[in-house]
Coordinates of C-alpha atoms in Angstrom, one line a residue:
Chain D
M1 CA 86.9 79.7 92.8
A2 CA 84.4 79.2 95.5
T3 CA 83.8 82.1 98.1
E4 CA 86.7 83.4 100.2
Y5 CA 85.6 81.5 103.0
I6 CA 87.3 78.1 103.8
V7 CA 85.2 77.3 107.0
R8 CA 82.0 78.4 107.8
T9 CA 80.0 77.6 110.3
K10 CA 76.0 78.5 111.3
D11 CA 74.6 78.1 114.1
L12 CA 76.1 75.2 115.7
V13 CA 74.7 73.4 118.7
K14 CA 75.8 71.3 120.6
T15 CA 74.8 69.2 124.1
F16 CA 76.1 67.1 126.6
R17 CA 74.6 65.4 129.2
L18 CA 76.0 65.8 132.5
G19 CA 73.9 63.7 135.0
D20 CA 70.6 65.3 135.6
E21 CA 72.1 68.5 133.9
T22 CA 72.6 69.7 129.9
L23 CA 75.7 72.0 129.8
R24 CA 75.2 73.6 126.4
A25 CA 78.8 73.8 125.4
L26 CA 77.6 75.5 122.0
D27 CA 74.9 77.4 121.9
G28 CA 74.4 79.1 118.7
V29 CA 78.2 79.2 117.3
S30 CA 78.5 80.9 113.7
V31 CA 82.0 82.0 112.3
D32 CA 83.3 82.8 109.1
I33 CA 86.9 82.0 108.0
K34 CA 88.9 82.8 105.3
R35 CA 91.3 81.6 103.3
G36 CA 94.6 81.6 104.7
E37 CA 93.9 83.7 107.7
Y38 CA 95.6 82.7 111.3
I39 CA 92.6 82.5 113.6
S40 CA 92.4 82.5 117.2
I41 CA 89.6 80.9 118.8
M42 CA 89.8 82.4 122.9
G43 CA 87.9 81.6 125.7
P44 CA 88.5 80.4 129.5
S45 CA 88.5 76.2 129.5
G46 CA 84.8 75.4 129.6
S47 CA 83.8 78.1 126.9
G48 CA 83.3 75.3 124.3
K49 CA 86.6 76.2 122.5
S50 CA 87.1 72.3 121.9
T51 CA 83.6 71.6 121.0
L52 CA 84.0 74.3 118.2
F53 CA 86.6 73.0 117.0
N54 CA 86.1 68.9 117.1
A55 CA 82.9 70.3 115.2
I56 CA 84.9 72.1 112.8
G57 CA 87.4 68.7 112.3
G58 CA 84.5 66.6 111.7
L59 CA 86.2 65.1 114.5
D60 CA 82.4 65.4 116.0
R61 CA 78.9 66.2 115.0
P62 CA 77.2 69.1 116.3
D63 CA 73.3 68.3 117.4
S64 CA 72.2 70.8 115.0
G65 CA 73.5 73.6 112.7
S66 CA 75.8 73.4 109.7
V67 CA 80.0 72.9 108.9
F68 CA 81.1 74.5 105.4
I69 CA 84.3 73.4 104.7
N70 CA 84.4 75.0 101.3
D71 CA 81.1 75.8 100.6
V72 CA 80.5 71.7 101.1
D73 CA 78.0 71.1 104.0
M74 CA 79.7 68.6 106.2
A75 CA 76.8 67.5 107.1
Q76 CA 76.1 66.1 103.9
L77 CA 79.2 63.6 103.4
D78 CA 79.1 59.9 103.8
A79 CA 82.4 58.1 106.4
G80 CA 84.2 57.6 102.8
E81 CA 84.5 61.8 102.1
L82 CA 84.8 62.8 105.6
A83 CA 87.5 60.2 106.1
Y84 CA 89.1 61.8 102.5
L85 CA 88.5 65.0 104.5
R86 CA 89.9 64.6 107.7
C87 CA 92.8 62.8 105.6
H88 CA 93.6 65.5 102.5
T89 CA 91.8 69.0 103.6
I90 CA 92.7 69.1 107.5
G91 CA 95.6 68.8 109.4
Y92 CA 95.2 68.2 113.2
I93 CA 97.4 69.2 116.2
F94 CA 96.5 68.0 119.4
Q95 CA 96.9 70.2 123.0
T96 CA 98.6 66.0 123.9
F97 CA 100.2 65.4 120.7
N98 CA 98.8 62.2 120.1
L99 CA 101.5 60.8 118.1
I100 CA 101.7 56.8 118.1
P101 CA 104.2 56.2 120.9
V102 CA 104.9 52.8 119.5
M103 CA 105.9 54.6 115.9
T104 CA 109.3 56.8 114.9
A105 CA 109.2 60.4 113.9
L106 CA 109.6 59.3 110.7
E107 CA 106.9 56.7 110.9
N108 CA 104.3 59.0 112.8
V109 CA 104.5 61.8 110.0
T110 CA 104.7 59.3 107.2
L111 CA 101.0 58.1 108.7
P112 CA 98.7 60.3 106.5
T113 CA 100.3 59.5 103.2
I114 CA 100.2 55.5 103.9
F115 CA 96.1 56.6 104.3
A116 CA 96.2 58.5 101.5
G117 CA 97.5 55.6 99.0
Q118 CA 100.7 57.2 98.4
P119 CA 103.3 54.9 97.7
T120 CA 105.9 54.3 100.2
D121 CA 109.4 55.9 99.2
D122 CA 107.3 59.1 98.4
G123 CA 106.2 58.7 101.7
I124 CA 109.0 59.0 103.7
A125 CA 110.7 61.1 101.2
R126 CA 107.6 63.6 102.2
G127 CA 108.2 62.7 106.0
M128 CA 111.9 63.8 105.7
E129 CA 111.1 66.8 104.0
L130 CA 108.3 67.9 106.5
L131 CA 110.8 66.6 109.2
K132 CA 113.4 69.2 108.0
I133 CA 111.1 72.3 107.9
V134 CA 110.2 71.0 111.4
Q135 CA 114.3 70.6 112.4
L136 CA 113.7 67.3 113.7
D137 CA 115.2 65.7 110.8
H138 CA 117.9 64.5 112.9
R139 CA 115.7 62.8 115.5
M140 CA 113.3 61.2 112.4
H141 CA 114.3 57.3 114.3
H142 CA 113.4 58.5 117.6
K143 CA 110.3 57.5 119.4
P144 CA 107.8 60.2 121.0
S145 CA 109.6 59.3 124.6
E146 CA 112.2 59.8 123.5
L147 CA 111.6 63.1 122.5
S148 CA 110.6 66.6 124.7
G149 CA 107.8 68.5 124.7
G150 CA 108.2 70.8 122.1
Q151 CA 110.2 68.0 120.0
Q152 CA 106.8 66.1 119.9
Q153 CA 104.3 69.0 119.2
R154 CA 107.2 69.5 116.1
V155 CA 106.3 66.3 115.0
A156 CA 102.7 66.1 115.3
I157 CA 103.0 69.6 113.3
A158 CA 104.8 68.1 110.2
R159 CA 102.4 65.1 110.8
A160 CA 99.6 67.4 109.9
L161 CA 101.4 69.3 107.4
A162 CA 102.2 65.5 104.9
N163 CA 99.2 65.9 102.5
N164 CA 99.5 69.1 101.9
P165 CA 95.5 70.4 104.2
K166 CA 94.8 73.6 103.4
I167 CA 93.5 74.1 107.3
V168 CA 95.5 73.2 110.0
L169 CA 93.2 72.8 113.3
A170 CA 95.0 73.3 116.6
D171 CA 93.5 72.2 120.1
E172 CA 95.3 74.2 122.6
P173 CA 98.6 73.3 120.7
T174 CA 101.1 75.2 123.5
G175 CA 99.1 74.0 126.8
N176 CA 101.2 71.1 127.7
L177 CA 104.6 72.9 126.9
D178 CA 106.6 75.4 129.1
S179 CA 106.1 79.5 127.9
R180 CA 109.4 79.3 125.6
T181 CA 108.3 76.2 123.6
G182 CA 104.9 77.2 123.1
E183 CA 106.8 80.3 121.7
E184 CA 108.6 78.5 119.3
I185 CA 105.5 76.0 118.1
I186 CA 103.4 79.3 117.5
A187 CA 106.8 81.0 115.7
L188 CA 106.5 77.7 113.5
L189 CA 102.9 77.6 113.0
R190 CA 103.1 81.3 112.1
R191 CA 106.3 80.9 109.9
L192 CA 103.7 77.8 108.0
N193 CA 100.7 80.0 107.9
K194 CA 102.6 83.3 106.0
E195 CA 104.9 80.4 103.5
Q196 CA 102.6 77.6 102.9
G197 CA 99.3 79.6 103.0
V198 CA 98.2 77.3 105.6
T199 CA 94.7 78.6 107.1
I200 CA 95.1 77.6 110.6
I201 CA 92.9 77.7 113.2
T202 CA 94.0 77.0 117.0
A203 CA 91.2 77.2 120.0
T204 CA 93.4 78.6 122.6
H205 CA 93.8 80.6 126.1
D206 CA 97.4 81.2 125.8
Y207 CA 97.6 84.9 125.2
K208 CA 101.1 84.9 123.0
M209 CA 98.7 83.1 120.1
V210 CA 97.0 86.9 119.7
D211 CA 100.0 88.1 118.9
V212 CA 100.0 86.4 115.2
S213 CA 96.6 85.7 114.9
D214 CA 94.9 87.7 112.2
R215 CA 91.2 87.9 114.0
V216 CA 90.6 86.0 117.3
I217 CA 87.3 85.0 117.8
W218 CA 86.4 85.1 122.2
I219 CA 84.2 82.5 123.2
R220 CA 82.0 82.4 126.1
D221 CA 80.0 79.3 127.2
G222 CA 79.1 78.3 124.4
K223 CA 78.8 81.9 122.1
V224 CA 80.4 84.3 120.2
E225 CA 81.2 86.9 122.6
K226 CA 83.0 89.1 120.2
I227 CA 85.9 88.9 116.8
Q228 CA 88.0 90.7 117.0
N229 CA 90.8 91.5 114.1
R230 CA 94.5 92.0 115.3
E231 CA 95.1 95.4 115.2
D232 CA 91.7 96.4 116.8
I233 CA 93.3 94.3 120.6
Q234 CA 94.8 96.2 122.6
I235 CA 98.2 96.2 123.4
D236 CA 97.7 95.0 127.3
T237 CA 97.4 91.5 126.0
G238 CA 101.3 91.5 125.0
S239 CA 102.4 92.6 128.0
M240 CA 100.7 89.5 129.9
H241 CA 103.1 87.8 128.6
Chain H
M1 CA 118.5 73.8 122.2
A2 CA 117.4 77.2 120.3
V3 CA 116.4 75.2 117.4
Q4 CA 114.0 77.9 116.3
S5 CA 115.0 80.5 113.8
P6 CA 112.1 81.3 111.5
A7 CA 113.6 84.0 109.2
A8 CA 116.6 82.1 108.3
Q9 CA 115.3 79.4 107.4
N10 CA 113.4 78.7 103.8
P11 CA 114.2 75.1 103.4
D12 CA 111.6 74.0 100.8
G13 CA 110.9 77.1 98.8
S14 CA 110.1 74.9 95.3
K15 CA 106.5 74.0 97.3
G16 CA 104.5 76.6 95.4
Q17 CA 101.2 74.4 95.2
P18 CA 98.5 76.5 93.6
P19 CA 95.6 76.9 96.3
V20 CA 92.9 75.5 94.2
D21 CA 91.7 72.5 94.9
H22 CA 88.3 72.9 96.7
A23 CA 84.6 71.2 96.8
G24 CA 86.7 68.8 95.0
I25 CA 86.2 66.3 98.2
K26 CA 86.3 62.4 97.0
R27 CA 85.5 59.4 98.6
Q28 CA 88.3 57.5 100.5
V29 CA 89.8 55.0 99.3
N30 CA 90.6 51.4 101.0
L31 CA 94.0 50.5 101.2
P32 CA 94.2 47.2 99.5
W33 CA 94.5 44.2 101.3
S34 CA 98.6 43.5 101.1
K35 CA 99.0 46.6 102.3
A36 CA 96.4 46.4 105.3
I37 CA 98.8 43.2 105.7
Q38 CA 102.0 44.8 106.2
I39 CA 100.5 47.4 108.4
A40 CA 99.2 45.3 110.1
M41 CA 102.3 43.0 110.8
N42 CA 104.4 46.2 111.4
A43 CA 102.0 46.9 114.4
L44 CA 102.7 43.3 115.8
K45 CA 106.5 43.5 115.5
I46 CA 106.9 47.5 116.5
R47 CA 104.8 46.5 120.6
F48 CA 106.4 42.7 120.4
W49 CA 107.1 42.5 124.0
R50 CA 103.3 43.5 124.5
S51 CA 102.4 41.6 121.8
L52 CA 104.1 38.5 123.3
I53 CA 102.2 39.1 127.0
T54 CA 99.0 39.2 125.1
A55 CA 100.2 36.0 122.7
S56 CA 101.1 34.0 125.6
G57 CA 97.4 34.7 127.3
I58 CA 96.6 33.1 124.0
F59 CA 99.1 29.7 123.9
L60 CA 98.8 29.1 127.8
S61 CA 94.5 29.1 127.2
V62 CA 94.9 26.9 124.1
A63 CA 97.8 24.5 126.2
F64 CA 95.5 23.8 128.4
L65 CA 92.7 22.9 125.9
C66 CA 94.5 20.9 123.9
Y67 CA 96.0 19.1 126.8
S68 CA 92.5 17.7 128.1
F69 CA 90.6 16.9 125.2
T70 CA 94.3 14.9 124.2
N71 CA 93.2 13.0 127.2
L72 CA 90.0 13.1 126.8
F73 CA 90.1 11.4 123.3
L74 CA 92.4 8.7 124.6
Q75 CA 90.2 7.3 127.2
Q76 CA 89.8 4.2 126.1
R77 CA 86.3 1.5 127.4
P78 CA 88.2 -1.3 128.8
A79 CA 87.0 -4.8 127.5
D80 CA 86.5 -5.7 131.6
P81 CA 82.9 -4.8 133.2
E82 CA 84.7 -4.6 136.8
L83 CA 87.1 -1.8 135.5
L84 CA 84.2 -0.3 133.5
A85 CA 83.0 2.4 136.1
A86 CA 86.4 3.3 137.0
Y87 CA 86.4 4.2 133.5
V88 CA 83.2 6.0 133.6
H89 CA 84.5 7.7 136.7
E90 CA 87.9 8.4 135.1
R91 CA 85.9 10.4 131.9
D92 CA 83.6 12.5 133.3
S93 CA 86.6 13.7 135.2
Q94 CA 88.2 14.6 131.7
I95 CA 84.8 16.0 130.7
W96 CA 84.7 18.3 133.8
L97 CA 88.7 19.1 132.6
V98 CA 87.7 19.8 129.4
V99 CA 85.0 21.7 130.2
M100 CA 87.4 24.1 132.6
A101 CA 89.6 24.5 130.2
S102 CA 87.1 25.8 127.5
L103 CA 86.0 28.6 130.0
V104 CA 90.3 29.8 130.5
C105 CA 90.6 29.1 127.1
L106 CA 87.1 32.0 126.4
V107 CA 87.8 34.2 129.4
G108 CA 91.7 33.9 128.7
I109 CA 92.1 34.7 125.5
M110 CA 88.5 37.4 125.7
N111 CA 90.5 39.0 128.5
A112 CA 94.0 39.6 126.8
M113 CA 92.6 40.6 123.6
L114 CA 90.0 42.9 124.7
M115 CA 93.1 44.6 126.6
S116 CA 94.9 44.7 123.8
V117 CA 92.5 46.5 121.4
S118 CA 91.1 49.2 124.1
E119 CA 94.7 50.7 125.1
R120 CA 94.6 51.3 121.6
F121 CA 91.4 53.4 121.2
R122 CA 93.3 56.9 121.3
E123 CA 95.4 55.5 118.6
I124 CA 91.9 54.5 116.5
G125 CA 90.4 57.6 117.3
T126 CA 93.9 59.6 116.1
M127 CA 94.3 56.9 112.7
K128 CA 90.6 58.1 112.0
C129 CA 92.1 62.4 112.0
L130 CA 94.8 61.3 110.0
G131 CA 91.7 59.9 107.3
A132 CA 91.8 55.9 107.9
L133 CA 88.2 54.6 107.1
D134 CA 86.2 52.8 109.8
S135 CA 86.6 49.9 107.4
L136 CA 90.5 49.9 107.1
V137 CA 90.8 50.3 111.3
V138 CA 88.8 46.6 112.1
R139 CA 90.5 45.3 109.0
L140 CA 94.3 45.8 110.1
F141 CA 93.2 45.0 113.9
M142 CA 91.2 41.3 112.3
I143 CA 94.3 40.5 110.6
E144 CA 96.9 41.3 113.4
A145 CA 94.1 39.1 115.8
L146 CA 93.9 36.6 112.9
F147 CA 97.9 36.1 112.9
M148 CA 98.0 36.6 116.9
G149 CA 95.4 33.5 117.1
I150 CA 96.8 31.4 114.6
V151 CA 100.3 31.2 115.9
S152 CA 99.8 31.7 119.3
S153 CA 97.1 28.6 118.9
S154 CA 99.4 26.3 116.7
V155 CA 102.0 27.1 119.8
G156 CA 99.5 26.2 122.6
W157 CA 98.6 23.3 120.7
L158 CA 102.2 21.7 120.2
I159 CA 102.8 22.7 124.0
G160 CA 99.7 20.9 125.2
L161 CA 100.3 18.3 123.1
V162 CA 103.8 17.6 123.9
V163 CA 102.5 18.0 128.0
A164 CA 100.2 15.3 127.3
A165 CA 102.4 13.1 125.7
C166 CA 105.4 13.2 128.4
A167 CA 102.8 13.2 131.3
R168 CA 101.9 9.5 129.1
W169 CA 105.3 8.6 128.6
S170 CA 106.1 8.5 132.1
T171 CA 102.9 6.4 132.9
L172 CA 102.2 4.2 130.0
G173 CA 106.1 4.1 128.6
W174 CA 106.9 4.9 125.5
Q175 CA 105.1 2.7 122.9
D176 CA 101.9 2.7 124.1
G177 CA 102.2 6.1 125.6
V178 CA 103.5 8.5 122.6
I179 CA 103.3 6.7 119.9
G180 CA 99.9 5.0 121.1
I181 CA 98.5 8.7 120.7
G182 CA 98.3 8.3 116.8
G183 CA 97.9 11.1 113.8
K184 CA 93.6 11.1 114.6
V185 CA 94.0 12.1 117.6
V186 CA 97.0 14.9 117.2
G187 CA 94.8 16.1 113.9
E188 CA 91.6 16.1 116.0
V189 CA 93.2 18.0 118.6
F190 CA 94.6 20.5 116.1
V191 CA 91.7 21.5 114.5
I192 CA 90.4 21.8 117.8
S193 CA 92.2 24.3 119.5
V194 CA 93.6 26.4 116.7
G195 CA 90.1 26.9 115.7
S196 CA 88.6 28.0 118.4
G197 CA 91.9 29.8 119.8
A198 CA 91.8 31.9 116.4
L199 CA 88.1 32.2 116.5
I200 CA 87.9 33.5 120.3
T201 CA 91.0 35.9 119.0
C202 CA 88.8 37.5 116.2
I203 CA 85.9 37.9 117.7
A204 CA 87.2 39.2 121.1
A205 CA 89.3 41.5 119.0
L206 CA 86.6 42.7 116.6
L207 CA 84.1 43.6 119.2
P208 CA 86.5 46.8 120.8
A209 CA 87.9 47.4 117.3
V210 CA 84.4 47.6 115.2
R211 CA 83.0 49.9 118.4
A212 CA 86.4 51.8 118.6
S213 CA 86.1 52.8 115.0
Q214 CA 82.2 53.9 114.8
L215 CA 83.2 56.4 117.4
P216 CA 83.1 59.9 116.6
P217 CA 86.8 59.8 116.6
A218 CA 86.6 63.4 118.8
A219 CA 85.5 60.9 121.5
A220 CA 87.9 58.0 120.8
L221 CA 90.1 60.3 121.5
R222 CA 89.0 61.2 125.0
T223 CA 88.9 57.2 126.2
D224 CA 91.4 56.4 128.9
V225 CA 92.4 53.1 129.7

């Protein structure tokens, strides 16, 4: 067993060029995330949380600094190893769901198992099992356009879990949902975290997330402002809802 | 509906996997061709109407190409020197038509394929997030394009040939006009039509597909077409 940290970042820097200006979206971010934690990365929009999300998930390369997943430096991985990591170790959930519109819920959930090289029948069985977990088994043959936002996000969550990832990364998972549906999604993520031991990392500015998080990483202007354990967070955030 | 009841449900307690596997990052293996072909064919099928629009862009262009080539190949040098000037004039205009048809084909197919691939950039980004290799993405789009190119170009060839035959039938009659086309010209025109149609289709699909597959997934997901 390696260290207790499943994700570590060290001095991450990422800049974007906007016309003449250079924007430091990440400005030396170092965080350590333990196995099985539920982490919220909080911050106003434009604070760099999505950039951090992309860096941790291997969806974008930082300009400098490192991301370690299970103590493996992601920058050392070649394209094939990165694809393996995305397929088996990390599950992604997006604000805009990013389901493939022409595929049914079941086909969407099954897709990662196909990329993992699983036999079709096993993949379908796995897909149905996952849709049952997110309570959408009765809608498995519906396309995303026939599902509500909350249902689409639950399909996306099922898809993220298809290959039993150790980490689930969620970028504003409740951002496009109404408040009550958002709560359902948060409860579902928390349940998966508790029951299956999946490490969950969400980038969000939804204060409802704070209640379920083990720790909250506050980001502002590309820097870590503070990291708080849930018990240390003032209860007034709860009243914001 | 109120679907969420977290405490009550525990659907699969048996899924107790030990949280051991780490650091053992392997290299993602590419899917076998048979599986890739199956996925690509399915992709064409599930967006059938969209595929049909792309295909019609291809087969109409190819039909024009086929028609103009058929006419050019069937020009005959007259024995009577007095008719030579008229023949040369006619032939030159046929050559012009072939040039135009080639351009239409090139631009028409390029446009159809570039659009149909570019509008799927987000899908490519999503596929990469789910663990698809760059080479798999390119392979899937190549199989789709090759199939699309060959089938649509064949249809275009048939339409072009039938139109040319009908035109000749109305002026030259069945025997000279239609039978007179001959197997050689039909064969030559087939090779030209399907060859160039499939080739342009594949190149036009390959350019955006390769570009999208090499983008970091985050960038591919950001694209909006």
